[in-house]
Every structure is written in structure tokens, then in C-alpha cells.
JSON list of C-alpha atoms in Angstrom, two decimals:
[
{"chain": "N", "resi": 1, "resn": "GLN", "atom": "CA", "xyz": [0.00, 0.00, 0.00]},
{"chain": "N", "resi": 2, "resn": "GLN", "atom": "CA", "xyz": [3.03, 2.22, 0.35]},
{"chain": "N", "resi": 3, "resn": "GLN", "atom": "CA", "xyz": [4.08, 1.71, -3.28]},
{"chain": "N", "resi": 4, "resn": "VAL", "atom": "CA", "xyz": [4.08, 4.27, -6.02]},
{"chain": "N", "resi": 5, "resn": "LYS", "atom": "CA", "xyz": [4.01, 2.65, -9.47]},
{"chain": "N", "resi": 6, "resn": "GLN", "atom": "CA", "xyz": [5.65, 4.68, -12.21]},
{"chain": "N", "resi": 7, "resn": "SER", "atom": "CA", "xyz": [5.42, 4.15, -15.96]},
{"chain": "N", "resi": 8, "resn": "PRO", "atom": "CA", "xyz": [6.89, 3.93, -18.50]},
{"chain": "N", "resi": 9, "resn": "GLN", "atom": "CA", "xyz": [10.36, 2.77, -17.51]},
{"chain": "N", "resi": 10, "resn": "SER", "atom": "CA", "xyz": [11.83, 4.61, -20.48]},
{"chain": "N", "resi": 11, "resn": "LEU", "atom": "CA", "xyz": [10.52, 7.06, -23.02]},
{"chain": "N", "resi": 12, "resn": "ILE", "atom": "CA", "xyz": [11.81, 8.50, -26.28]},
{"chain": "N", "resi": 13, "resn": "VAL", "atom": "CA", "xyz": [10.19, 11.70, -27.50]},
{"chain": "N", "resi": 14, "resn": "GLN", "atom": "CA", "xyz": [11.04, 13.89, -30.45]},
{"chain": "N", "resi": 15, "resn": "LYS", "atom": "CA", "xyz": [12.10, 17.47, -29.86]},
{"chain": "N", "resi": 16, "resn": "GLY", "atom": "CA", "xyz": [9.05, 19.66, -29.56]},
{"chain": "N", "resi": 17, "resn": "GLY", "atom": "CA", "xyz": [6.79, 16.79, -28.53]},
{"chain": "N", "resi": 18, "resn": "ILE", "atom": "CA", "xyz": [4.97, 16.16, -25.27]},
{"chain": "N", "resi": 19, "resn": "SER", "atom": "CA", "xyz": [6.51, 13.80, -22.71]},
{"chain": "N", "resi": 20, "resn": "ILE", "atom": "CA", "xyz": [4.05, 12.13, -20.35]},
{"chain": "N", "resi": 21, "resn": "ILE", "atom": "CA", "xyz": [5.05, 10.10, -17.28]},
{"chain": "N", "resi": 22, "resn": "ASN", "atom": "CA", "xyz": [2.44, 8.48, -15.07]},
{"chain": "N", "resi": 23, "resn": "CYS", "atom": "CA", "xyz": [2.34, 7.41, -11.44]},
{"chain": "N", "resi": 24, "resn": "ALA", "atom": "CA", "xyz": [-0.29, 5.51, -9.48]},
{"chain": "N", "resi": 25, "resn": "TYR", "atom": "CA", "xyz": [-0.65, 4.97, -5.76]},
{"chain": "N", "resi": 26, "resn": "GLU", "atom": "CA", "xyz": [-2.85, 3.03, -3.34]},
{"chain": "N", "resi": 27, "resn": "ASN", "atom": "CA", "xyz": [-2.40, 4.83, -0.03]},
{"chain": "N", "resi": 28, "resn": "THR", "atom": "CA", "xyz": [-5.22, 7.37, 0.24]},
{"chain": "N", "resi": 29, "resn": "ALA", "atom": "CA", "xyz": [-3.34, 9.10, 3.05]},
{"chain": "N", "resi": 30, "resn": "PHE", "atom": "CA", "xyz": [-0.78, 10.42, 0.53]},
{"chain": "N", "resi": 31, "resn": "ASP", "atom": "CA", "xyz": [-1.27, 14.13, 0.07]},
{"chain": "N", "resi": 32, "resn": "TYR", "atom": "CA", "xyz": [2.03, 15.46, -1.22]},
{"chain": "N", "resi": 33, "resn": "PHE", "atom": "CA", "xyz": [3.24, 14.47, -4.69]},
{"chain": "N", "resi": 34, "resn": "PRO", "atom": "CA", "xyz": [6.62, 15.80, -5.90]},
{"chain": "N", "resi": 35, "resn": "TRP", "atom": "CA", "xyz": [8.52, 15.10, -9.09]},
{"chain": "N", "resi": 36, "resn": "TYR", "atom": "CA", "xyz": [12.30, 15.00, -9.26]},
{"chain": "N", "resi": 37, "resn": "GLN", "atom": "CA", "xyz": [14.61, 15.37, -12.25]},
{"chain": "N", "resi": 38, "resn": "GLN", "atom": "CA", "xyz": [18.00, 13.67, -12.22]},
{"chain": "N", "resi": 39, "resn": "PHE", "atom": "CA", "xyz": [20.79, 14.14, -14.75]},
{"chain": "N", "resi": 40, "resn": "PRO", "atom": "CA", "xyz": [23.54, 11.47, -15.00]},
{"chain": "N", "resi": 41, "resn": "GLY", "atom": "CA", "xyz": [26.02, 11.73, -12.16]},
{"chain": "N", "resi": 42, "resn": "LYS", "atom": "CA", "xyz": [23.99, 14.36, -10.29]},
{"chain": "N", "resi": 43, "resn": "GLY", "atom": "CA", "xyz": [21.63, 14.31, -7.36]},
{"chain": "N", "resi": 44, "resn": "PRO", "atom": "CA", "xyz": [17.88, 14.51, -8.06]},
{"chain": "N", "resi": 45, "resn": "ALA", "atom": "CA", "xyz": [16.45, 18.02, -8.11]},
{"chain": "N", "resi": 46, "resn": "LEU", "atom": "CA", "xyz": [12.94, 18.88, -7.01]},
{"chain": "N", "resi": 47, "resn": "LEU", "atom": "CA", "xyz": [11.09, 19.89, -10.17]},
{"chain": "N", "resi": 48, "resn": "ILE", "atom": "CA", "xyz": [7.48, 20.50, -9.23]},
{"chain": "N", "resi": 49, "resn": "ALA", "atom": "CA", "xyz": [5.04, 19.26, -6.59]},
{"chain": "N", "resi": 50, "resn": "ILE", "atom": "CA", "xyz": [1.29, 19.15, -6.09]},
{"chain": "N", "resi": 51, "resn": "ARG", "atom": "CA", "xyz": [-1.20, 18.61, -3.32]},
{"chain": "N", "resi": 52, "resn": "PRO", "atom": "CA", "xyz": [-4.59, 17.01, -3.94]},
{"chain": "N", "resi": 53, "resn": "ASP", "atom": "CA", "xyz": [-6.57, 20.21, -3.37]},
{"chain": "N", "resi": 54, "resn": "VAL", "atom": "CA", "xyz": [-5.80, 21.14, -6.99]},
{"chain": "N", "resi": 55, "resn": "SER", "atom": "CA", "xyz": [-6.10, 19.02, -10.13]},
{"chain": "N", "resi": 56, "resn": "GLU", "atom": "CA", "xyz": [-3.28, 20.67, -12.05]},
{"chain": "N", "resi": 57, "resn": "LYS", "atom": "CA", "xyz": [-0.17, 22.69, -11.42]},
{"chain": "N", "resi": 58, "resn": "LYS", "atom": "CA", "xyz": [1.94, 24.30, -14.11]},
{"chain": "N", "resi": 59, "resn": "GLU", "atom": "CA", "xyz": [5.46, 25.70, -13.96]},
{"chain": "N", "resi": 60, "resn": "GLY", "atom": "CA", "xyz": [6.80, 26.74, -17.32]},
{"chain": "N", "resi": 61, "resn": "ARG", "atom": "CA", "xyz": [6.77, 23.72, -19.64]},
{"chain": "N", "resi": 62, "resn": "PHE", "atom": "CA", "xyz": [6.17, 21.29, -16.77]},
{"chain": "N", "resi": 63, "resn": "THR", "atom": "CA", "xyz": [2.65, 20.40, -15.63]},
{"chain": "N", "resi": 64, "resn": "ILE", "atom": "CA", "xyz": [1.44, 17.97, -12.98]},
{"chain": "N", "resi": 65, "resn": "SER", "atom": "CA", "xyz": [-2.05, 16.57, -13.50]},
{"chain": "N", "resi": 66, "resn": "PHE", "atom": "CA", "xyz": [-3.70, 14.95, -10.50]},
{"chain": "N", "resi": 67, "resn": "ASN", "atom": "CA", "xyz": [-6.69, 12.59, -10.46]},
{"chain": "N", "resi": 68, "resn": "LYS", "atom": "CA", "xyz": [-7.67, 11.94, -6.87]},
{"chain": "N", "resi": 69, "resn": "SER", "atom": "CA", "xyz": [-10.47, 9.47, -7.62]},
{"chain": "N", "resi": 70, "resn": "ALA", "atom": "CA", "xyz": [-8.20, 7.37, -9.83]},
{"chain": "N", "resi": 71, "resn": "LYS", "atom": "CA", "xyz": [-5.28, 7.78, -7.43]},
{"chain": "N", "resi": 72, "resn": "GLN", "atom": "CA", "xyz": [-3.03, 8.79, -10.30]},
{"chain": "N", "resi": 73, "resn": "PHE", "atom": "CA", "xyz": [-0.82, 11.75, -11.10]},
{"chain": "N", "resi": 74, "resn": "SER", "atom": "CA", "xyz": [1.27, 12.52, -14.13]},
{"chain": "N", "resi": 75, "resn": "LEU", "atom": "CA", "xyz": [4.01, 14.81, -15.34]},
{"chain": "N", "resi": 76, "resn": "HIS", "atom": "CA", "xyz": [3.64, 16.47, -18.72]},
{"chain": "N", "resi": 77, "resn": "ILE", "atom": "CA", "xyz": [6.61, 18.14, -20.38]},
{"chain": "N", "resi": 78, "resn": "MET", "atom": "CA", "xyz": [5.45, 20.38, -23.19]},
{"chain": "N", "resi": 79, "resn": "ASP", "atom": "CA", "xyz": [7.72, 21.28, -26.12]},
{"chain": "N", "resi": 80, "resn": "SER", "atom": "CA", "xyz": [10.27, 18.71, -24.93]},
{"chain": "N", "resi": 81, "resn": "GLN", "atom": "CA", "xyz": [13.90, 19.67, -25.50]},
{"chain": "N", "resi": 82, "resn": "PRO", "atom": "CA", "xyz": [17.09, 17.59, -25.65]},
{"chain": "N", "resi": 83, "resn": "GLY", "atom": "CA", "xyz": [18.12, 19.27, -22.38]},
{"chain": "N", "resi": 84, "resn": "ASP", "atom": "CA", "xyz": [15.12, 17.62, -20.72]},
{"chain": "N", "resi": 85, "resn": "SER", "atom": "CA", "xyz": [16.75, 14.21, -21.27]},
{"chain": "N", "resi": 86, "resn": "ALA", "atom": "CA", "xyz": [17.07, 12.87, -17.72]},
{"chain": "N", "resi": 87, "resn": "THR", "atom": "CA", "xyz": [15.56, 10.39, -15.30]},
{"chain": "N", "resi": 88, "resn": "TYR", "atom": "CA", "xyz": [12.33, 11.51, -13.65]},
{"chain": "N", "resi": 89, "resn": "PHE", "atom": "CA", "xyz": [11.07, 10.20, -10.32]},
{"chain": "N", "resi": 90, "resn": "CYS", "atom": "CA", "xyz": [7.63, 10.66, -8.85]},
{"chain": "N", "resi": 91, "resn": "ALA", "atom": "CA", "xyz": [7.13, 10.41, -5.11]},
{"chain": "N", "resi": 92, "resn": "ALA", "atom": "CA", "xyz": [4.39, 10.65, -2.49]},
{"chain": "N", "resi": 93, "resn": "SER", "atom": "CA", "xyz": [4.05, 11.17, 1.22]},
{"chain": "N", "resi": 94, "resn": "PRO", "atom": "CA", "xyz": [1.30, 11.42, 3.83]},
{"chain": "N", "resi": 95, "resn": "PRO", "atom": "CA", "xyz": [1.14, 14.65, 5.85]},
{"chain": "N", "resi": 96, "resn": "GLY", "atom": "CA", "xyz": [3.66, 14.91, 8.64]},
{"chain": "N", "resi": 97, "resn": "TYR", "atom": "CA", "xyz": [5.47, 11.79, 7.48]},
{"chain": "N", "resi": 98, "resn": "SER", "atom": "CA", "xyz": [9.26, 11.82, 7.58]},
{"chain": "N", "resi": 99, "resn": "THR", "atom": "CA", "xyz": [9.94, 9.87, 4.39]},
{"chain": "N", "resi": 100, "resn": "LEU", "atom": "CA", "xyz": [8.94, 9.90, 0.73]},
{"chain": "N", "resi": 101, "resn": "THR", "atom": "CA", "xyz": [7.89, 6.84, -1.27]},
{"chain": "N", "resi": 102, "resn": "PHE", "atom": "CA", "xyz": [9.53, 7.04, -4.69]},
{"chain": "N", "resi": 103, "resn": "GLY", "atom": "CA", "xyz": [8.57, 5.51, -7.99]},
{"chain": "N", "resi": 104, "resn": "LYS", "atom": "CA", "xyz": [11.25, 3.51, -9.80]},
{"chain": "N", "resi": 105, "resn": "GLY", "atom": "CA", "xyz": [12.00, 6.27, -12.29]},
{"chain": "N", "resi": 106, "resn": "THR", "atom": "CA", "xyz": [11.53, 6.98, -16.00]},
{"chain": "N", "resi": 107, "resn": "MET", "atom": "CA", "xyz": [14.49, 7.55, -18.28]},
{"chain": "N", "resi": 108, "resn": "LEU", "atom": "CA", "xyz": [13.49, 10.21, -20.82]},
{"chain": "N", "resi": 109, "resn": "LEU", "atom": "CA", "xyz": [15.41, 10.76, -24.03]},
{"chain": "N", "resi": 110, "resn": "VAL", "atom": "CA", "xyz": [14.44, 13.68, -26.21]},
{"chain": "N", "resi": 111, "resn": "SER", "atom": "CA", "xyz": [15.81, 13.19, -29.70]},
{"chain": "N", "resi": 112, "resn": "PRO", "atom": "CA", "xyz": [16.97, 16.30, -31.61]},
{"chain": "Y", "resi": 1, "resn": "SER", "atom": "CA", "xyz": [19.81, 29.93, 1.30]},
{"chain": "Y", "resi": 2, "resn": "GLN", "atom": "CA", "xyz": [20.40, 26.31, 2.16]},
{"chain": "Y", "resi": 3, "resn": "THR", "atom": "CA", "xyz": [23.27, 24.25, 0.74]},
{"chain": "Y", "resi": 4, "resn": "ILE", "atom": "CA", "xyz": [24.04, 20.56, 1.09]},
{"chain": "Y", "resi": 5, "resn": "HIS", "atom": "CA", "xyz": [27.55, 19.18, 0.71]},
{"chain": "Y", "resi": 6, "resn": "GLN", "atom": "CA", "xyz": [28.77, 15.64, 0.29]},
{"chain": "Y", "resi": 7, "resn": "TRP", "atom": "CA", "xyz": [32.28, 14.31, 0.23]},
{"chain": "Y", "resi": 8, "resn": "PRO", "atom": "CA", "xyz": [34.12, 12.74, -1.22]},
{"chain": "Y", "resi": 9, "resn": "ALA", "atom": "CA", "xyz": [32.62, 13.03, -4.70]},
{"chain": "Y", "resi": 10, "resn": "THR", "atom": "CA", "xyz": [34.12, 9.72, -5.80]},
{"chain": "Y", "resi": 11, "resn": "LEU", "atom": "CA", "xyz": [35.70, 6.89, -3.90]},
{"chain": "Y", "resi": 12, "resn": "VAL", "atom": "CA", "xyz": [37.29, 3.59, -4.89]},
{"chain": "Y", "resi": 13, "resn": "GLN", "atom": "CA", "xyz": [37.75, 1.16, -2.03]},
{"chain": "Y", "resi": 14, "resn": "PRO", "atom": "CA", "xyz": [38.82, -2.49, -1.75]},
{"chain": "Y", "resi": 15, "resn": "VAL", "atom": "CA", "xyz": [36.46, -5.13, -0.41]},
{"chain": "Y", "resi": 16, "resn": "GLY", "atom": "CA", "xyz": [36.73, -5.38, 3.37]},
{"chain": "Y", "resi": 17, "resn": "SER", "atom": "CA", "xyz": [37.91, -1.81, 3.89]},
{"chain": "Y", "resi": 18, "resn": "PRO", "atom": "CA", "xyz": [36.04, 0.70, 6.08]},
{"chain": "Y", "resi": 19, "resn": "LEU", "atom": "CA", "xyz": [33.88, 3.52, 4.75]},
{"chain": "Y", "resi": 20, "resn": "SER", "atom": "CA", "xyz": [32.99, 6.99, 5.93]},
{"chain": "Y", "resi": 21, "resn": "LEU", "atom": "CA", "xyz": [30.88, 9.34, 3.82]},
{"chain": "Y", "resi": 22, "resn": "GLU", "atom": "CA", "xyz": [29.99, 12.76, 5.14]},
{"chain": "Y", "resi": 23, "resn": "CYS", "atom": "CA", "xyz": [27.09, 15.08, 4.50]},
{"chain": "Y", "resi": 24, "resn": "THR", "atom": "CA", "xyz": [26.61, 18.57, 5.87]},
{"chain": "Y", "resi": 25, "resn": "VAL", "atom": "CA", "xyz": [23.83, 21.08, 5.43]},
{"chain": "Y", "resi": 26, "resn": "GLU", "atom": "CA", "xyz": [24.24, 24.84, 5.68]},
{"chain": "Y", "resi": 27, "resn": "GLY", "atom": "CA", "xyz": [21.68, 27.56, 6.14]},
{"chain": "Y", "resi": 28, "resn": "THR", "atom": "CA", "xyz": [19.10, 25.70, 8.20]},
{"chain": "Y", "resi": 29, "resn": "SER", "atom": "CA", "xyz": [18.73, 24.19, 11.64]},
{"chain": "Y", "resi": 30, "resn": "ASN", "atom": "CA", "xyz": [17.23, 20.93, 12.90]},
{"chain": "Y", "resi": 31, "resn": "PRO", "atom": "CA", "xyz": [16.69, 19.45, 9.43]},
{"chain": "Y", "resi": 32, "resn": "ASN", "atom": "CA", "xyz": [15.61, 15.90, 8.74]},
{"chain": "Y", "resi": 33, "resn": "LEU", "atom": "CA", "xyz": [18.53, 14.11, 7.07]},
{"chain": "Y", "resi": 34, "resn": "TYR", "atom": "CA", "xyz": [18.49, 11.12, 4.75]},
{"chain": "Y", "resi": 35, "resn": "TRP", "atom": "CA", "xyz": [20.90, 8.65, 3.13]},
{"chain": "Y", "resi": 36, "resn": "TYR", "atom": "CA", "xyz": [19.86, 7.00, -0.13]},
{"chain": "Y", "resi": 37, "resn": "ARG", "atom": "CA", "xyz": [21.68, 4.55, -2.37]},
{"chain": "Y", "resi": 38, "resn": "GLN", "atom": "CA", "xyz": [21.15, 4.33, -6.10]},
{"chain": "Y", "resi": 39, "resn": "ALA", "atom": "CA", "xyz": [22.51, 1.37, -8.06]},
{"chain": "Y", "resi": 40, "resn": "ALA", "atom": "CA", "xyz": [23.43, 1.99, -11.69]},
{"chain": "Y", "resi": 41, "resn": "GLY", "atom": "CA", "xyz": [20.31, 2.76, -13.71]},
{"chain": "Y", "resi": 42, "resn": "ARG", "atom": "CA", "xyz": [18.07, 2.03, -10.75]},
{"chain": "Y", "resi": 43, "resn": "GLY", "atom": "CA", "xyz": [15.79, 3.82, -8.33]},
{"chain": "Y", "resi": 44, "resn": "LEU", "atom": "CA", "xyz": [16.37, 5.47, -4.97]},
{"chain": "Y", "resi": 45, "resn": "GLN", "atom": "CA", "xyz": [16.70, 3.18, -1.96]},
{"chain": "Y", "resi": 46, "resn": "LEU", "atom": "CA", "xyz": [16.30, 4.88, 1.41]},
{"chain": "Y", "resi": 47, "resn": "LEU", "atom": "CA", "xyz": [18.95, 3.59, 3.80]},
{"chain": "Y", "resi": 48, "resn": "PHE", "atom": "CA", "xyz": [18.70, 5.79, 6.90]},
{"chain": "Y", "resi": 49, "resn": "TYR", "atom": "CA", "xyz": [16.99, 8.92, 8.07]},
{"chain": "Y", "resi": 50, "resn": "SER", "atom": "CA", "xyz": [17.31, 11.13, 11.11]},
{"chain": "Y", "resi": 51, "resn": "VAL", "atom": "CA", "xyz": [14.88, 13.64, 12.60]},
{"chain": "Y", "resi": 52, "resn": "GLY", "atom": "CA", "xyz": [17.36, 14.91, 15.20]},
{"chain": "Y", "resi": 53, "resn": "ILE", "atom": "CA", "xyz": [20.82, 14.55, 16.74]},
{"chain": "Y", "resi": 54, "resn": "GLY", "atom": "CA", "xyz": [21.46, 10.98, 17.78]},
{"chain": "Y", "resi": 55, "resn": "GLN", "atom": "CA", "xyz": [18.18, 9.75, 16.27]},
{"chain": "Y", "resi": 56, "resn": "ILE", "atom": "CA", "xyz": [18.69, 7.28, 13.41]},
{"chain": "Y", "resi": 57, "resn": "SER", "atom": "CA", "xyz": [16.06, 5.15, 11.69]},
{"chain": "Y", "resi": 58, "resn": "SER", "atom": "CA", "xyz": [17.23, 2.28, 9.51]},
{"chain": "Y", "resi": 59, "resn": "GLU", "atom": "CA", "xyz": [15.16, 1.28, 6.53]},
{"chain": "Y", "resi": 60, "resn": "VAL", "atom": "CA", "xyz": [17.22, -1.60, 5.21]},
{"chain": "Y", "resi": 61, "resn": "PRO", "atom": "CA", "xyz": [19.30, -4.00, 7.38]},
{"chain": "Y", "resi": 62, "resn": "GLN", "atom": "CA", "xyz": [22.83, -4.26, 5.99]},
{"chain": "Y", "resi": 63, "resn": "ASN", "atom": "CA", "xyz": [26.45, -3.72, 6.87]},
{"chain": "Y", "resi": 64, "resn": "LEU", "atom": "CA", "xyz": [26.10, 0.06, 6.77]},
{"chain": "Y", "resi": 65, "resn": "SER", "atom": "CA", "xyz": [25.42, 2.37, 9.69]},
{"chain": "Y", "resi": 66, "resn": "ALA", "atom": "CA", "xyz": [24.68, 6.06, 10.08]},
{"chain": "Y", "resi": 67, "resn": "SER", "atom": "CA", "xyz": [25.38, 8.65, 12.73]},
{"chain": "Y", "resi": 68, "resn": "ARG", "atom": "CA", "xyz": [24.40, 12.24, 13.33]},
{"chain": "Y", "resi": 69, "resn": "PRO", "atom": "CA", "xyz": [27.00, 13.75, 15.64]},
{"chain": "Y", "resi": 70, "resn": "GLN", "atom": "CA", "xyz": [25.89, 17.34, 15.00]},
{"chain": "Y", "resi": 71, "resn": "ASP", "atom": "CA", "xyz": [22.63, 18.99, 13.98]},
{"chain": "Y", "resi": 72, "resn": "ARG", "atom": "CA", "xyz": [23.62, 19.46, 10.36]},
{"chain": "Y", "resi": 73, "resn": "GLN", "atom": "CA", "xyz": [26.05, 16.57, 9.89]},
{"chain": "Y", "resi": 74, "resn": "PHE", "atom": "CA", "xyz": [25.14, 13.06, 8.77]},
{"chain": "Y", "resi": 75, "resn": "ILE", "atom": "CA", "xyz": [27.71, 10.29, 8.35]},
{"chain": "Y", "resi": 76, "resn": "LEU", "atom": "CA", "xyz": [27.38, 6.96, 6.59]},
{"chain": "Y", "resi": 77, "resn": "SER", "atom": "CA", "xyz": [29.83, 4.27, 7.68]},
{"chain": "Y", "resi": 78, "resn": "SER", "atom": "CA", "xyz": [30.80, 0.68, 7.18]},
{"chain": "Y", "resi": 79, "resn": "LYS", "atom": "CA", "xyz": [33.38, -1.43, 8.98]},
{"chain": "Y", "resi": 80, "resn": "LYS", "atom": "CA", "xyz": [33.89, -3.80, 6.04]},
{"chain": "Y", "resi": 81, "resn": "LEU", "atom": "CA", "xyz": [32.73, -2.99, 2.52]},
{"chain": "Y", "resi": 82, "resn": "LEU", "atom": "CA", "xyz": [31.16, -5.58, 0.24]},
{"chain": "Y", "resi": 83, "resn": "LEU", "atom": "CA", "xyz": [31.13, -5.58, -3.55]},
{"chain": "Y", "resi": 84, "resn": "SER", "atom": "CA", "xyz": [27.38, -5.02, -3.36]},
{"chain": "Y", "resi": 85, "resn": "ASP", "atom": "CA", "xyz": [27.94, -1.72, -1.54]},
{"chain": "Y", "resi": 86, "resn": "SER", "atom": "CA", "xyz": [29.02, -0.08, -4.81]},
{"chain": "Y", "resi": 87, "resn": "GLY", "atom": "CA", "xyz": [26.65, 2.62, -5.94]},
{"chain": "Y", "resi": 88, "resn": "PHE", "atom": "CA", "xyz": [25.77, 6.29, -5.91]},
{"chain": "Y", "resi": 89, "resn": "TYR", "atom": "CA", "xyz": [25.15, 7.53, -2.37]},
{"chain": "Y", "resi": 90, "resn": "LEU", "atom": "CA", "xyz": [22.91, 10.52, -1.94]},
{"chain": "Y", "resi": 91, "resn": "CYS", "atom": "CA", "xyz": [22.28, 12.63, 1.11]},
{"chain": "Y", "resi": 92, "resn": "ALA", "atom": "CA", "xyz": [19.11, 14.70, 1.35]},
{"chain": "Y", "resi": 93, "resn": "TRP", "atom": "CA", "xyz": [17.53, 17.09, 3.81]},
{"chain": "Y", "resi": 94, "resn": "SER", "atom": "CA", "xyz": [14.08, 18.41, 4.55]},
{"chain": "Y", "resi": 95, "resn": "MET", "atom": "CA", "xyz": [12.66, 20.90, 7.00]},
{"chain": "Y", "resi": 96, "resn": "GLY", "atom": "CA", "xyz": [10.53, 18.25, 8.66]},
{"chain": "Y", "resi": 97, "resn": "LEU", "atom": "CA", "xyz": [7.41, 20.32, 8.13]},
{"chain": "Y", "resi": 98, "resn": "LEU", "atom": "CA", "xyz": [4.00, 19.06, 7.13]},
{"chain": "Y", "resi": 99, "resn": "TYR", "atom": "CA", "xyz": [5.06, 18.39, 3.55]},
{"chain": "Y", "resi": 100, "resn": "ASN", "atom": "CA", "xyz": [8.22, 16.37, 3.03]},
{"chain": "Y", "resi": 101, "resn": "GLU", "atom": "CA", "xyz": [10.03, 18.59, 0.54]},
{"chain": "Y", "resi": 102, "resn": "GLN", "atom": "CA", "xyz": [13.42, 16.91, 0.23]},
{"chain": "Y", "resi": 103, "resn": "PHE", "atom": "CA", "xyz": [16.54, 18.40, -1.33]},
{"chain": "Y", "resi": 104, "resn": "PHE", "atom": "CA", "xyz": [19.38, 16.21, -2.48]},
{"chain": "Y", "resi": 105, "resn": "GLY", "atom": "CA", "xyz": [23.13, 16.66, -2.38]},
{"chain": "Y", "resi": 106, "resn": "PRO", "atom": "CA", "xyz": [25.49, 16.07, -5.31]},
{"chain": "Y", "resi": 107, "resn": "GLY", "atom": "CA", "xyz": [26.18, 12.45, -4.35]},
{"chain": "Y", "resi": 108, "resn": "THR", "atom": "CA", "xyz": [29.21, 10.21, -3.80]},
{"chain": "Y", "resi": 109, "resn": "ARG", "atom": "CA", "xyz": [30.09, 7.57, -6.38]},
{"chain": "Y", "resi": 110, "resn": "LEU", "atom": "CA", "xyz": [31.46, 4.54, -4.49]},
{"chain": "Y", "resi": 111, "resn": "THR", "atom": "CA", "xyz": [33.17, 1.69, -6.30]},
{"chain": "Y", "resi": 112, "resn": "VAL", "atom": "CA", "xyz": [34.15, -1.35, -4.29]},
{"chain": "Y", "resi": 113, "resn": "LEU", "atom": "CA", "xyz": [36.73, -3.56, -6.00]}
]
């Protein structure tokens, strides 16, 4: 029940296309959903996060869509660029909890 | 602003040797601190976390240990390294507030030969 299932494992998108990464969870106590971006050899960086009181959050080309009834959330990268090529991790946590539950990651490659 | 440091950046150690990786956070007080391991091309495995000095929670039983001798210092240790200990070790911190916004350090690449 603590798992966060992330898909796909890897994704190839053409430059200018939309990259979509999905995550699903079971624990209805989760109420904080961040996404991290990790470049090779670097630590993950917090990209964007959402709470379930909103269905969508947008920051530049990155958008989180949240579906509380389906217990799913997704990351959309609009106008994908080669510089977006990285591994993306979704995560979730209940309120006041000390740890995050991470998905297994999605390796995104944006072809020029 | 807050900054997290890890050292060393890379380390090559023989099997059976000891290990000490250090993580320090600047610009905040009483943070939650975390150690993660990431195998090549794999996800993030939480090893230890600490909500205060001297308080360590272990997520995975193994030959590693962690200590928090100071408020903003977190150390990962081993008495005898195994080949399977190779990986990318990441330290992270959070403010321990209602929402667990974690920030990661640059990582240490450990190779055990």
C-alpha cells in the first residue's frame, strides 16, 4: 500500500513533442506528490510538486495533472527539449510523514 | 539559502575496507537528514533517516550504519565494505514540516573492487 508505481520505464520523444510520465498509488493518506529530475552523475532536483486540493499545477513547460479518484498523477513536459533528457522520479508522502515513497523512475530521451 | 555538501565526490575502495561518507547542510537548523543509495540505472533506496541529533532510523538492514554527531552533519559508515555496496550515495535534507520537501546533495560515487 506504500508503493508508487511509475510508468513507463523509459521514453523517447522527439524534440518539440509532449513527454508524459504516469504514477499511481494506493495509499489514500498520501497528500504530497513531488517530481524529481535527475541528470547522470547528479543528485535529483525537485522539479514540481502538487497537493490534492488542486487538479493541475503548471510551472513553465512542466505540468502535474492529479486525479484523486483514480489515485493517479502525471508529469507532462510540453515542447520537450534535448536538455530535458534525464531520469524523472515521482514520489508521495502522507502529511507529517518523515519519508517519501519514490517511484522507480523513468528515463526520458528527447531526440533532436 | 540552504546548501548541502557531500564528500568525497568519488571513492574507490577495496572489499573489506572501512567507509565513511559525510554530508553537511548549511543555512538551516534541525533538518531531517536522509541517506539514499542508487545502483546503476536504478531507483532510490532509502537507507537511513534522522529527525534529530542521535536519532537514526534504519530502513534496510545491511552492513552500513549512520550517525548524526551534530545537527547538520550526517555520516554513513561501514566497517567492512562488500562488492554489493558499490553505488551512488545521496544525502538529502528536509525541514521536517508538514510536507516532506526533500533536497538532495550532489552524491558520492562509491566503487568497491
